[in-house]
PDB file of C-alpha atoms and ligand atoms in Angstrom:
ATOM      1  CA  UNK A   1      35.551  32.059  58.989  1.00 50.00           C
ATOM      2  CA  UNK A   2      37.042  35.642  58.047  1.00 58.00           C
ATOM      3  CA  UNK A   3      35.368  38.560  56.858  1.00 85.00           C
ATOM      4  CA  UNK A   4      36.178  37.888  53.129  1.00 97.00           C
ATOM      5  CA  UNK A   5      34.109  34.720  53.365  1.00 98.00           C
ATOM      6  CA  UNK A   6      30.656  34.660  54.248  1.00 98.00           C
ATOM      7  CA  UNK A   7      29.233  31.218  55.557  1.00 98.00           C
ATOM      8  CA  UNK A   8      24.998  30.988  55.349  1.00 98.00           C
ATOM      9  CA  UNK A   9      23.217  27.604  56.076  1.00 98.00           C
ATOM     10  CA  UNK A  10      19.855  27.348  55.726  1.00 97.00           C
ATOM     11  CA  UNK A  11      17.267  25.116  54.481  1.00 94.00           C
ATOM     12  CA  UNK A  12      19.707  22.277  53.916  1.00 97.00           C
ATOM     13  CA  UNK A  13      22.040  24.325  51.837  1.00 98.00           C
ATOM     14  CA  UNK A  14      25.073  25.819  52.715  1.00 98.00           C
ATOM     15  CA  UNK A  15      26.429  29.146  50.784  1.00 98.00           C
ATOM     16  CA  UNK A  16      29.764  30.045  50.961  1.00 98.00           C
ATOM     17  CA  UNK A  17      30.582  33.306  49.667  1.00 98.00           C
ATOM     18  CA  UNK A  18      33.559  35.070  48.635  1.00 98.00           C
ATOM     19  CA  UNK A  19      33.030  38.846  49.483  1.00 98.00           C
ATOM     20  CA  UNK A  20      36.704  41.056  48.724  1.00 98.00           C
ATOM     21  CA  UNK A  21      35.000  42.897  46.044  1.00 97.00           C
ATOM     22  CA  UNK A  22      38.150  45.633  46.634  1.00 97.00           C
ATOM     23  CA  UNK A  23      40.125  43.237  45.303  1.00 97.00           C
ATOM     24  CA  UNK A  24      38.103  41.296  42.874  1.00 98.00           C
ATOM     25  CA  UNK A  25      36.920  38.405  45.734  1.00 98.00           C
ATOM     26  CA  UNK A  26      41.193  37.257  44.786  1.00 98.00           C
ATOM     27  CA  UNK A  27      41.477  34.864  47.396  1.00 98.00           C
ATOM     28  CA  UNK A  28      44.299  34.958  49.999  1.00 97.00           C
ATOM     29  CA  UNK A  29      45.944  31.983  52.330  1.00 95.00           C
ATOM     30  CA  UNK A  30      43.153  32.825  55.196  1.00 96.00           C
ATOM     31  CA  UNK A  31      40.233  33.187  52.591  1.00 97.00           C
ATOM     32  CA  UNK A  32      41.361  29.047  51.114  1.00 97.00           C
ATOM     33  CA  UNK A  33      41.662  27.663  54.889  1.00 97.00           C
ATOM     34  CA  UNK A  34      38.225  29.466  55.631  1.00 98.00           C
ATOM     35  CA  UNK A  35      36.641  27.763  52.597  1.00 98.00           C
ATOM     36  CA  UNK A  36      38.268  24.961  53.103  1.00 98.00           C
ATOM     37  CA  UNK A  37      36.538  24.456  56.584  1.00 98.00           C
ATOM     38  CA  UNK A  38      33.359  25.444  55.469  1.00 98.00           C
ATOM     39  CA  UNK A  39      33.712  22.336  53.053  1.00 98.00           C
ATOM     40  CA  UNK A  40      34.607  19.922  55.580  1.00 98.00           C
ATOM     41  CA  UNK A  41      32.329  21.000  57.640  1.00 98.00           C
ATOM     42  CA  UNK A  42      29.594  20.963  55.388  1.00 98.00           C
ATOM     43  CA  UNK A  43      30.421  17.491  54.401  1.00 97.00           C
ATOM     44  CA  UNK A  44      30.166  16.191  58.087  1.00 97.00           C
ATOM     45  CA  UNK A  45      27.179  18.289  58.758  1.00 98.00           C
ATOM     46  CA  UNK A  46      23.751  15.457  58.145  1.00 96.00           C
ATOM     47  CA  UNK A  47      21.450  18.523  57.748  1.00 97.00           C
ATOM     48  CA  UNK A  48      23.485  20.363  54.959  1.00 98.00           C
ATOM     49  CA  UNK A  49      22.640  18.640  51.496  1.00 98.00           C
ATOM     50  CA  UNK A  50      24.512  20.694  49.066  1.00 98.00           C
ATOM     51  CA  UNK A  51      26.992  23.733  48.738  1.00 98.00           C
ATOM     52  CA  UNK A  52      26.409  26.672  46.905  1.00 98.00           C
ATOM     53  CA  UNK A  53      29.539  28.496  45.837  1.00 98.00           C
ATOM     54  CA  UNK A  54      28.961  32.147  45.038  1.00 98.00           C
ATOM     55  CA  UNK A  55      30.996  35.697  44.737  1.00 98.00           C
ATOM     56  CA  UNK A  56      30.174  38.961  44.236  1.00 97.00           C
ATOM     57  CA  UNK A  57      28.859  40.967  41.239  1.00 95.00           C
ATOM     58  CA  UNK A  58      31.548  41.785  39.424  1.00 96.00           C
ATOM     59  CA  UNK A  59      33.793  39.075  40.374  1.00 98.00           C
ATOM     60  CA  UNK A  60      33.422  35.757  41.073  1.00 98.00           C
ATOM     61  CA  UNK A  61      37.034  35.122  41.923  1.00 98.00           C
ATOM     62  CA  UNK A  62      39.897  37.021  40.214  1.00 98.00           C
ATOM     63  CA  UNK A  63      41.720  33.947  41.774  1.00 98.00           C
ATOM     64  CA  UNK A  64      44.574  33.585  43.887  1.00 97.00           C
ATOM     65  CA  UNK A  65      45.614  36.878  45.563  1.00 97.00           C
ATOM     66  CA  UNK A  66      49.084  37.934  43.607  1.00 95.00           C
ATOM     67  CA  UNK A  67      50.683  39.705  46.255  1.00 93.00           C
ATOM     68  CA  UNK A  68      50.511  36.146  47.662  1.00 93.00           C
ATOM     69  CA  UNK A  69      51.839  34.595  44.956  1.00 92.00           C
ATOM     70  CA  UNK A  70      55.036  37.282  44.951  1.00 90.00           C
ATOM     71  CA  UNK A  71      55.728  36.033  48.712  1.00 89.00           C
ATOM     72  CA  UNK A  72      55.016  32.610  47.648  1.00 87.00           C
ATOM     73  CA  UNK A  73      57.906  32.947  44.402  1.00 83.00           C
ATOM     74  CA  UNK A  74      60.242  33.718  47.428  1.00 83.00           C
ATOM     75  CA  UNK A  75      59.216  31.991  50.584  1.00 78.00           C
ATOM     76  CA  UNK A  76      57.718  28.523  49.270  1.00 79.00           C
ATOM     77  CA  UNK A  77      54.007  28.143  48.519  1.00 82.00           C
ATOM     78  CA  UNK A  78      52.037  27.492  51.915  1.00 88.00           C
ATOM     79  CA  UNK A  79      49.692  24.501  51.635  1.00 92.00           C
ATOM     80  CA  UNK A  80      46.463  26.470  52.542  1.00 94.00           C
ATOM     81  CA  UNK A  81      45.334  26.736  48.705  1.00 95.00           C
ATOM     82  CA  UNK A  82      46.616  22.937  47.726  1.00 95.00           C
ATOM     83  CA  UNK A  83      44.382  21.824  50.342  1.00 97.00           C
ATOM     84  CA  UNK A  84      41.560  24.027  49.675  1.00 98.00           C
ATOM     85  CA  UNK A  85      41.652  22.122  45.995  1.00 97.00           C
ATOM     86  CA  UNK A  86      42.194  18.789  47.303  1.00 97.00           C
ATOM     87  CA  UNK A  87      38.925  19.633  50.056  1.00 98.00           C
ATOM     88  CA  UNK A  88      36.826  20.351  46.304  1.00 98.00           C
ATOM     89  CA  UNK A  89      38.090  16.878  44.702  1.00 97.00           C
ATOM     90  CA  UNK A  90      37.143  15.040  48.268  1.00 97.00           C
ATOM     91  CA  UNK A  91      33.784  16.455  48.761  1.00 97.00           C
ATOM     92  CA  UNK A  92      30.859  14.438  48.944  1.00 96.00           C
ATOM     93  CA  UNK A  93      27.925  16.610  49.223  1.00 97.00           C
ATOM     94  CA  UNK A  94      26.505  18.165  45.687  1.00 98.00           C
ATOM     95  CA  UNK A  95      28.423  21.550  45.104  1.00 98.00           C
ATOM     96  CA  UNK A  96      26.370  24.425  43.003  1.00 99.00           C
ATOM     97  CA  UNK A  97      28.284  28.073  42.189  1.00 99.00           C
ATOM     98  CA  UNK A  98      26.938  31.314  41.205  1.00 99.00           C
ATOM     99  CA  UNK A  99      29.133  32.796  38.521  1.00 98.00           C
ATOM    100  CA  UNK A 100      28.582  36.643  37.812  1.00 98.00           C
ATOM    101  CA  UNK A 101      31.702  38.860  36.507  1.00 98.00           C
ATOM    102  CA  UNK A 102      35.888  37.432  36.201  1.00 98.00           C
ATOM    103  CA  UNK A 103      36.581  34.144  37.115  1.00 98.00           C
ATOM    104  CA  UNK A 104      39.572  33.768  37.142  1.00 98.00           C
ATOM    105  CA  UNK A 105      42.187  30.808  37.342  1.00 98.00           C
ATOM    106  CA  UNK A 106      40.985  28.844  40.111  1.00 98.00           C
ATOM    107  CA  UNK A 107      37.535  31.033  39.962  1.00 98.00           C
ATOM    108  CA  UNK A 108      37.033  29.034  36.351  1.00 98.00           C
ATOM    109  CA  UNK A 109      38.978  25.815  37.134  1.00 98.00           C
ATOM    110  CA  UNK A 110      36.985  25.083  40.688  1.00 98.00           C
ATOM    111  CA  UNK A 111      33.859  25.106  38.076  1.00 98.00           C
ATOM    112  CA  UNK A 112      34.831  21.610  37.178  1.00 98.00           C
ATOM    113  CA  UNK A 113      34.365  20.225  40.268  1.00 98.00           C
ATOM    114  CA  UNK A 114      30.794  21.722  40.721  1.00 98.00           C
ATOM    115  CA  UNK A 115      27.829  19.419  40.120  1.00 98.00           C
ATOM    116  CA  UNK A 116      25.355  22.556  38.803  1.00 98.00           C
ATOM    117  CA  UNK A 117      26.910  25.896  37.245  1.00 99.00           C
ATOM    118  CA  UNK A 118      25.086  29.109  36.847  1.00 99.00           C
ATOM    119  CA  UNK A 119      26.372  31.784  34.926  1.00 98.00           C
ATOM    120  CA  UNK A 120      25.625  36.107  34.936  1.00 98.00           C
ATOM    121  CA  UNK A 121      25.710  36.696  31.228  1.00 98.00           C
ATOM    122  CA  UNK A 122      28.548  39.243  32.144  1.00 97.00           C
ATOM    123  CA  UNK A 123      30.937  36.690  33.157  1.00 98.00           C
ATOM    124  CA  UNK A 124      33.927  36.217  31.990  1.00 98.00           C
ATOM    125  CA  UNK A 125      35.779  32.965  32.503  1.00 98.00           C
ATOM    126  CA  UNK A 126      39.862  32.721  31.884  1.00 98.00           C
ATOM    127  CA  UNK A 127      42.945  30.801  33.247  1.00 98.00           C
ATOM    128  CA  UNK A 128      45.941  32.861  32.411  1.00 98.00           C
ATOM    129  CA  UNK A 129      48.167  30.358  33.793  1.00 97.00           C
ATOM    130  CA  UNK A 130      50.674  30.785  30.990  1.00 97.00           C
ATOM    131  CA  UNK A 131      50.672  34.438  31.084  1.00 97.00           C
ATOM    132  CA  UNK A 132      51.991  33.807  34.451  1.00 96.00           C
ATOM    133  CA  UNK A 133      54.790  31.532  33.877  1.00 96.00           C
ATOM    134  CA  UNK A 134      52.553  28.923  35.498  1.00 96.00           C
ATOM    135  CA  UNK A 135      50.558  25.739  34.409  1.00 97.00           C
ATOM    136  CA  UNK A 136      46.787  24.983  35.224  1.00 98.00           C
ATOM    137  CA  UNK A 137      45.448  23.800  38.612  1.00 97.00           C
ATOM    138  CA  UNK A 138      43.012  22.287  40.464  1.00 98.00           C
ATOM    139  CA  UNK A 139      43.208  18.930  38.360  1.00 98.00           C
ATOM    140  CA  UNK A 140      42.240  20.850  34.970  1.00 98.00           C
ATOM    141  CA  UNK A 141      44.496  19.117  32.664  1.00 98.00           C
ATOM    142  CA  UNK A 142      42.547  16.470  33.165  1.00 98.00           C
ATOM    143  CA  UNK A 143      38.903  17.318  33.843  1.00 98.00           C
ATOM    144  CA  UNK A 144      38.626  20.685  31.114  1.00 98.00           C
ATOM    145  CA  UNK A 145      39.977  18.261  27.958  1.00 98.00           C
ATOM    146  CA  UNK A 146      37.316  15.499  29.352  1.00 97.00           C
ATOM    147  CA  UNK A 147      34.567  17.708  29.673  1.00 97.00           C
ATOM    148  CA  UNK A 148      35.226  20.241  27.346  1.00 97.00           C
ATOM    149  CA  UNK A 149      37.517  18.401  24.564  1.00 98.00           C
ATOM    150  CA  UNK A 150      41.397  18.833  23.494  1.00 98.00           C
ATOM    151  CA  UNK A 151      41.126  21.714  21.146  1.00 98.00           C
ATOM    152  CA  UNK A 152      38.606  24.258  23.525  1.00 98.00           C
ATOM    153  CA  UNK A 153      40.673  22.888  26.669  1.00 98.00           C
ATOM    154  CA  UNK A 154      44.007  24.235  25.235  1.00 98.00           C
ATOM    155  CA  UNK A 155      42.530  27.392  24.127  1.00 98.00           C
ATOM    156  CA  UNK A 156      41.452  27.945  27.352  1.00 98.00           C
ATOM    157  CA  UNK A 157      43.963  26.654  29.801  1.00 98.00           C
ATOM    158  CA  UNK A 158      47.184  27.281  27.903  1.00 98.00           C
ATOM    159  CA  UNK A 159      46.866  29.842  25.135  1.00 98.00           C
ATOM    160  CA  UNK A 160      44.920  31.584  28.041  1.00 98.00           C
ATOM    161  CA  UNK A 161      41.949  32.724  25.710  1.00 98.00           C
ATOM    162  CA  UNK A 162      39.009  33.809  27.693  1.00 98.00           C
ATOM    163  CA  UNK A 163      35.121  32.264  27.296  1.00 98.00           C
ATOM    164  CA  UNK A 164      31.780  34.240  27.978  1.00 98.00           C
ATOM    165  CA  UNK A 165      29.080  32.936  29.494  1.00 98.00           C
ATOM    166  CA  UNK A 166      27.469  31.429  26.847  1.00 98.00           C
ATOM    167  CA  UNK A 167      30.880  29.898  25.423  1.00 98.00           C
ATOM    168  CA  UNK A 168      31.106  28.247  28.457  1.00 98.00           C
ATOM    169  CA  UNK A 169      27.743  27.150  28.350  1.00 98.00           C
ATOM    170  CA  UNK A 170      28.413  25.721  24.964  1.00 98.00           C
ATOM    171  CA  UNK A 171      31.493  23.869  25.934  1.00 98.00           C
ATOM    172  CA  UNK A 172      29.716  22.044  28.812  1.00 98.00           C
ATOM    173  CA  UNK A 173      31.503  24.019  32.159  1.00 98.00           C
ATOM    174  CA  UNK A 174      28.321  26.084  32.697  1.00 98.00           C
ATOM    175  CA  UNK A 175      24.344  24.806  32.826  1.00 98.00           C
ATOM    176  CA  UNK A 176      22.452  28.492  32.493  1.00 98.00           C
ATOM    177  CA  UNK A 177      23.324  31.620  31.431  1.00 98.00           C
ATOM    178  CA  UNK A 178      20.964  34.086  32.819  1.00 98.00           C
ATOM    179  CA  UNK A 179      20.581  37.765  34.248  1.00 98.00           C
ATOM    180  CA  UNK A 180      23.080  39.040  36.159  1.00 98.00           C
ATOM    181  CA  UNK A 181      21.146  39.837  38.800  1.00 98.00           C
ATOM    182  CA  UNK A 182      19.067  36.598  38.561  1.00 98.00           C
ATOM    183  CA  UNK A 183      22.373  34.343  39.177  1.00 98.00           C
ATOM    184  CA  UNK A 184      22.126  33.710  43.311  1.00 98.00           C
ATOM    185  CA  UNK A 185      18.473  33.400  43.036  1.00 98.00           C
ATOM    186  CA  UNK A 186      18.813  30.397  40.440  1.00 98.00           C
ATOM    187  CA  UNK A 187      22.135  29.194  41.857  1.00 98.00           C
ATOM    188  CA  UNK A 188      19.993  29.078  45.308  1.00 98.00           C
ATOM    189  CA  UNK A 189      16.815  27.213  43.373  1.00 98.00           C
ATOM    190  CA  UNK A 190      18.906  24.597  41.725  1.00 98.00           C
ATOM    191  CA  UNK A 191      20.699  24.378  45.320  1.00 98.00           C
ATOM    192  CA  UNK A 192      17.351  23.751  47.144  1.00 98.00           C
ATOM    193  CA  UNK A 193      16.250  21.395  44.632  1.00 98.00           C
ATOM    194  CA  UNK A 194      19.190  19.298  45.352  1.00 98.00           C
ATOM    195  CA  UNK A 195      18.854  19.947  48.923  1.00 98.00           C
ATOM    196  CA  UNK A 196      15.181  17.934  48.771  1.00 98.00           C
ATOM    197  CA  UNK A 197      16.515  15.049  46.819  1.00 98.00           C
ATOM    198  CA  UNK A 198      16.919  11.709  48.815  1.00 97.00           C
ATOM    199  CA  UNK A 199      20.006  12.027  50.491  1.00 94.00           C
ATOM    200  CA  UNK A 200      21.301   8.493  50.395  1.00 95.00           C
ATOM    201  CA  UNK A 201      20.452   8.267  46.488  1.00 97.00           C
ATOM    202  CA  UNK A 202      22.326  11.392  45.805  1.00 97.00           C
ATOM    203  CA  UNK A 203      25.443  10.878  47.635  1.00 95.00           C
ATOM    204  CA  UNK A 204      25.678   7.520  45.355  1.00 96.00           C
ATOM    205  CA  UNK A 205      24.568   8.766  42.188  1.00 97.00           C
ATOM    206  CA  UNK A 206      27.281  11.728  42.549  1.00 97.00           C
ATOM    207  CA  UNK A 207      29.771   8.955  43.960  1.00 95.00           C
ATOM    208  CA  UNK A 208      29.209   7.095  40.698  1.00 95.00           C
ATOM    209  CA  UNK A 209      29.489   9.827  38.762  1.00 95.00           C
ATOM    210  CA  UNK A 210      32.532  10.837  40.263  1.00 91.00           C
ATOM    211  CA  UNK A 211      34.256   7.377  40.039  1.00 88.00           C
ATOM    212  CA  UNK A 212      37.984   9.028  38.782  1.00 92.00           C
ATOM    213  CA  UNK A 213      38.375  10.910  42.350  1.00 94.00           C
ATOM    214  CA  UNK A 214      41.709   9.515  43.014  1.00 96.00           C
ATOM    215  CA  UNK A 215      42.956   9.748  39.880  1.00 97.00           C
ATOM    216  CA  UNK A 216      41.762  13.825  40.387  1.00 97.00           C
ATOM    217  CA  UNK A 217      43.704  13.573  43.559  1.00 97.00           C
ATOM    218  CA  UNK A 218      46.765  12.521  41.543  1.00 98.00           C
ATOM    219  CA  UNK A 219      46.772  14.886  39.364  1.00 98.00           C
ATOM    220  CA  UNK A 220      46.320  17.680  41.597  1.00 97.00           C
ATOM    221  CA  UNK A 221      49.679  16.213  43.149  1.00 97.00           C
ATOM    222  CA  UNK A 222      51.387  16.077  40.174  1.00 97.00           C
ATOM    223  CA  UNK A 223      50.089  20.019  38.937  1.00 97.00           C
ATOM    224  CA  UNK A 224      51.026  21.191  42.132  1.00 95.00           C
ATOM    225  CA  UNK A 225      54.620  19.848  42.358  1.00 95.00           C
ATOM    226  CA  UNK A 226      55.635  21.827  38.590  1.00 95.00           C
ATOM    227  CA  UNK A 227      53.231  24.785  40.281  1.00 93.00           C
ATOM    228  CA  UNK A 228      55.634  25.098  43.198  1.00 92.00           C
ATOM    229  CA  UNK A 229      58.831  25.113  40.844  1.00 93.00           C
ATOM    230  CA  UNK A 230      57.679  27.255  38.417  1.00 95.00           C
ATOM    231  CA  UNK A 231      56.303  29.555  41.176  1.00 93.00           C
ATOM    232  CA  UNK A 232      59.702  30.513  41.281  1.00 91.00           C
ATOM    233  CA  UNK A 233      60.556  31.201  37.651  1.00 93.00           C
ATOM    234  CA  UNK A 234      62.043  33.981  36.557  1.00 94.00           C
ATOM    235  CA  UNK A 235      59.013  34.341  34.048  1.00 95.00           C
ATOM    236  CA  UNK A 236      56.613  33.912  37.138  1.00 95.00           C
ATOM    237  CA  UNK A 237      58.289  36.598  39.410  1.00 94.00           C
ATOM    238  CA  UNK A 238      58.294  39.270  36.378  1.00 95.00           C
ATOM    239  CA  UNK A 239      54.407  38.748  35.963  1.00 95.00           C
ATOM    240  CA  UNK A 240      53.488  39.319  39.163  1.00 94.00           C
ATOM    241  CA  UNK A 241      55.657  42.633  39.650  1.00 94.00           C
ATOM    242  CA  UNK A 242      53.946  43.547  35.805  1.00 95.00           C
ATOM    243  CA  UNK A 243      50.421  43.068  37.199  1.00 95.00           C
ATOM    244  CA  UNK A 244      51.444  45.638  40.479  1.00 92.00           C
ATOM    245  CA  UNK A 245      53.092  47.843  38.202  1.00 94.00           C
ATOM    246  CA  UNK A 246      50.209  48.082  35.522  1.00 87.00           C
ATOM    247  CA  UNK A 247      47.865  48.783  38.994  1.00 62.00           C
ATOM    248  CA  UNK A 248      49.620  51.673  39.821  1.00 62.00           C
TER     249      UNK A 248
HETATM  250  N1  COA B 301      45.487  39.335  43.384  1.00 78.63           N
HETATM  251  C1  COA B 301      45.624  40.468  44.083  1.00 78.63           C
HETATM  252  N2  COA B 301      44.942  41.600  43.790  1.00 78.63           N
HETATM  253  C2  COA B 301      44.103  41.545  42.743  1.00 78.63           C
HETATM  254  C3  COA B 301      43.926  40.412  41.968  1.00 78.63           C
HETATM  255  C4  COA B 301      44.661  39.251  42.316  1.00 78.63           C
HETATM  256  N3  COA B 301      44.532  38.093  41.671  1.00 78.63           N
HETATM  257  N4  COA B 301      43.033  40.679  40.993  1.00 78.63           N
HETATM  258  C5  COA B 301      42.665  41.951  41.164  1.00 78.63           C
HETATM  259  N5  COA B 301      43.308  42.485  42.220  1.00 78.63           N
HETATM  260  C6  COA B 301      43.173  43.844  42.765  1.00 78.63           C
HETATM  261  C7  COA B 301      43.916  44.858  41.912  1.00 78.63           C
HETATM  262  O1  COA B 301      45.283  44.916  42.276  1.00 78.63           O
HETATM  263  C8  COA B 301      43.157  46.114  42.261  1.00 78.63           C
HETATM  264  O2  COA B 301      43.583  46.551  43.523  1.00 78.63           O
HETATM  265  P1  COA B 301      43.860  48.139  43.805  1.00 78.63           P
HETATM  266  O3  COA B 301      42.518  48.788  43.573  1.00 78.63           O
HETATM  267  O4  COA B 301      44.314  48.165  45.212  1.00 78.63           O
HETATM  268  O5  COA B 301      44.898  48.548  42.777  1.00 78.63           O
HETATM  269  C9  COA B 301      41.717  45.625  42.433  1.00 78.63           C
HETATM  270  O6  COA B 301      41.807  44.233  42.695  1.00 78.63           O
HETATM  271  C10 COA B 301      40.860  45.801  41.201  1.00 78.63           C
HETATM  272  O7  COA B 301      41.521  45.157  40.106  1.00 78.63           O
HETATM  273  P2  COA B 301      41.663  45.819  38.655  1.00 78.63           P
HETATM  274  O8  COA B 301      42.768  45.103  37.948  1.00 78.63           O
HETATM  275  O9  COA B 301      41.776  47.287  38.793  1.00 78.63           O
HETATM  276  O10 COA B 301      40.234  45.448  38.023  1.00 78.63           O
HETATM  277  P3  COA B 301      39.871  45.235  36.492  1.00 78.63           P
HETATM  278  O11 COA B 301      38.385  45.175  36.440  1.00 78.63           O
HETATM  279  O12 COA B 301      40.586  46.213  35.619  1.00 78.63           O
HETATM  280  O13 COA B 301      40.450  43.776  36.124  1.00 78.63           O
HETATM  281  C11 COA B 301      40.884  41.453  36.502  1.00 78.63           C
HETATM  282  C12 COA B 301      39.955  42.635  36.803  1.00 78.63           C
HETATM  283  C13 COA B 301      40.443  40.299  37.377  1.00 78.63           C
HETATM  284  C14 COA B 301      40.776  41.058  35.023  1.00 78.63           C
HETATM  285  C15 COA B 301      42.345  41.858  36.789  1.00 78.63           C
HETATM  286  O14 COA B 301      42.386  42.433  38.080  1.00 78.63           O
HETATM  287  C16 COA B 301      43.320  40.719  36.773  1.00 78.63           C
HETATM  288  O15 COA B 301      43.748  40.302  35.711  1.00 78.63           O
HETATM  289  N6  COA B 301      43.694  40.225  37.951  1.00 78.63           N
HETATM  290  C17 COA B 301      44.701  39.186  38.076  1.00 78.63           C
HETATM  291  C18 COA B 301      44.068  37.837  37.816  1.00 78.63           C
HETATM  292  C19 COA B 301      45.084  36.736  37.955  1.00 78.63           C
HETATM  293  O16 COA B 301      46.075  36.690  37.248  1.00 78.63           O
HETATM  294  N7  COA B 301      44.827  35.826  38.907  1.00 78.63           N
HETATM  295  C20 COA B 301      45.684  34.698  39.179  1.00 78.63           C
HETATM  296  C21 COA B 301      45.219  33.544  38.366  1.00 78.63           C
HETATM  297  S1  COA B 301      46.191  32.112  38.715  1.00 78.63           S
END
């Protein structure tokens, strides 16, 4: 656990909350391996029954911290986020997230790994990937064509082209669009609800449901060995130092 991520349990449902609102809840090598745990954890843990993923107001996730990323460009990426990823393709237990403001990169593509999305009807969902020199994570070349179809997932994931809330409700990543400051207190309903479901029945309905997990797992391998390279791309390296220099 570390201050930027807040672990609650209670009544059978776990929250895990990412809280660097200073930085837009961008989520460093300590924040992953905290989440990460709080998966694991969760998925070993009989009385927690489902995960509810949630950030602050204005930002969800503005995705992985890019002061990381410049280390990463010359140091080689460290395996805390790859694993975090891998932890959200191996869990077992029902995951729910509370979407309210920018989600970015892996803020949006962590959505399609979540059984029950709500979104603020501020948010603001976008994978600049490309902008970045880099290419899409967290399996979503494969899930965000399947769930969302070629055409939207290419607008999304490689021209970089952000969706609302209701966009993404129409293309199938989000369930509800509703008030921003209604989104924990649905997230939280829809959490509980699953919570009280029979336990056994759920886990196989979701395994069922889930039946291309190792071909997620593959493709998470094969993302993440063109993420490294390109990681240290000229084209990657000059984005970075643009998005530092436009801050100041
Ligand atoms: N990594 C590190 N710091 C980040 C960050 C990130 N991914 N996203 C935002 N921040 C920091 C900013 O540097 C700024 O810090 P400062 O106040 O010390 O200068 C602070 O968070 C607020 O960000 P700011 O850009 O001023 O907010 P905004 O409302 O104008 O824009 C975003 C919000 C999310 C659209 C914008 O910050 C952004 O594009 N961030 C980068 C997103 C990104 O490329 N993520 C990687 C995806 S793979």
């Amino acid at each position: 656990m570390t201050g930027h991520i807040a672990v609650t349990d209670d009544g059978g449902v776990r929250t895990v909350r990412i809280n660097r609102p200073e930085k837009k809840n961008a989520l460093t090598l300590a924040m992953y391996l905290a989440m990460t745990n709080a998966l694991r954890e969760a998925d070993q843990d009989g009385t927690i029954r489902c995960v509810l993923l949630a950030g602050a107001r204005d930002a969800f996730t503005a995705g992985n911290d890019l002061a990381d990323f410049m280390q990463a460009a010359d140091g080689g990426l460290d395996p805390r986020a790859h694993e975090f990823i891998t932890s959200l393709a191996r869990m077992q237990k029902p995951m729910v997230a509370a979407v309210n403001g920018v989600a970015v990169g892996l803020g949006t593509t962590m959505l399609l790994h979540c059984d029950y999305v709500v979104a603020g009807t501020g948010a603001k969902l976008m994978t600049p990937f490309l902008k970045l020199g880099l290419i899409p994570e967290a399996a979503s070349t494969l899930l965000a064509p399947m769930r969302m179809g070629h055409v939207r997932a290419f607008a999304l994931l490689a021209m970089g082209r952000p969706l609302s809330a209701d966009e993404a409700k129409e293309a199938g990543l989000v369930n509800v669009v509703v008030g921003p400051a209604e989104v924990d207190g649905v997230a939280l309903a829809a959490a509980r609800e699953i919570a009280a479901l029979p336990a056994r029945a759920i886990a196989l309905t979701r395994g069922l449901m889930r039946a291309q997990q190792q071909m997620i797992l593959d493709r998470m391998e094969e993302e993440s060995k063109h993420y490294k390279d390109l990681l240290q791309s000229d084209e990657a390296r000059a984005a970075f130092q643009a998005f530092f220099a436009r801050n100041k």
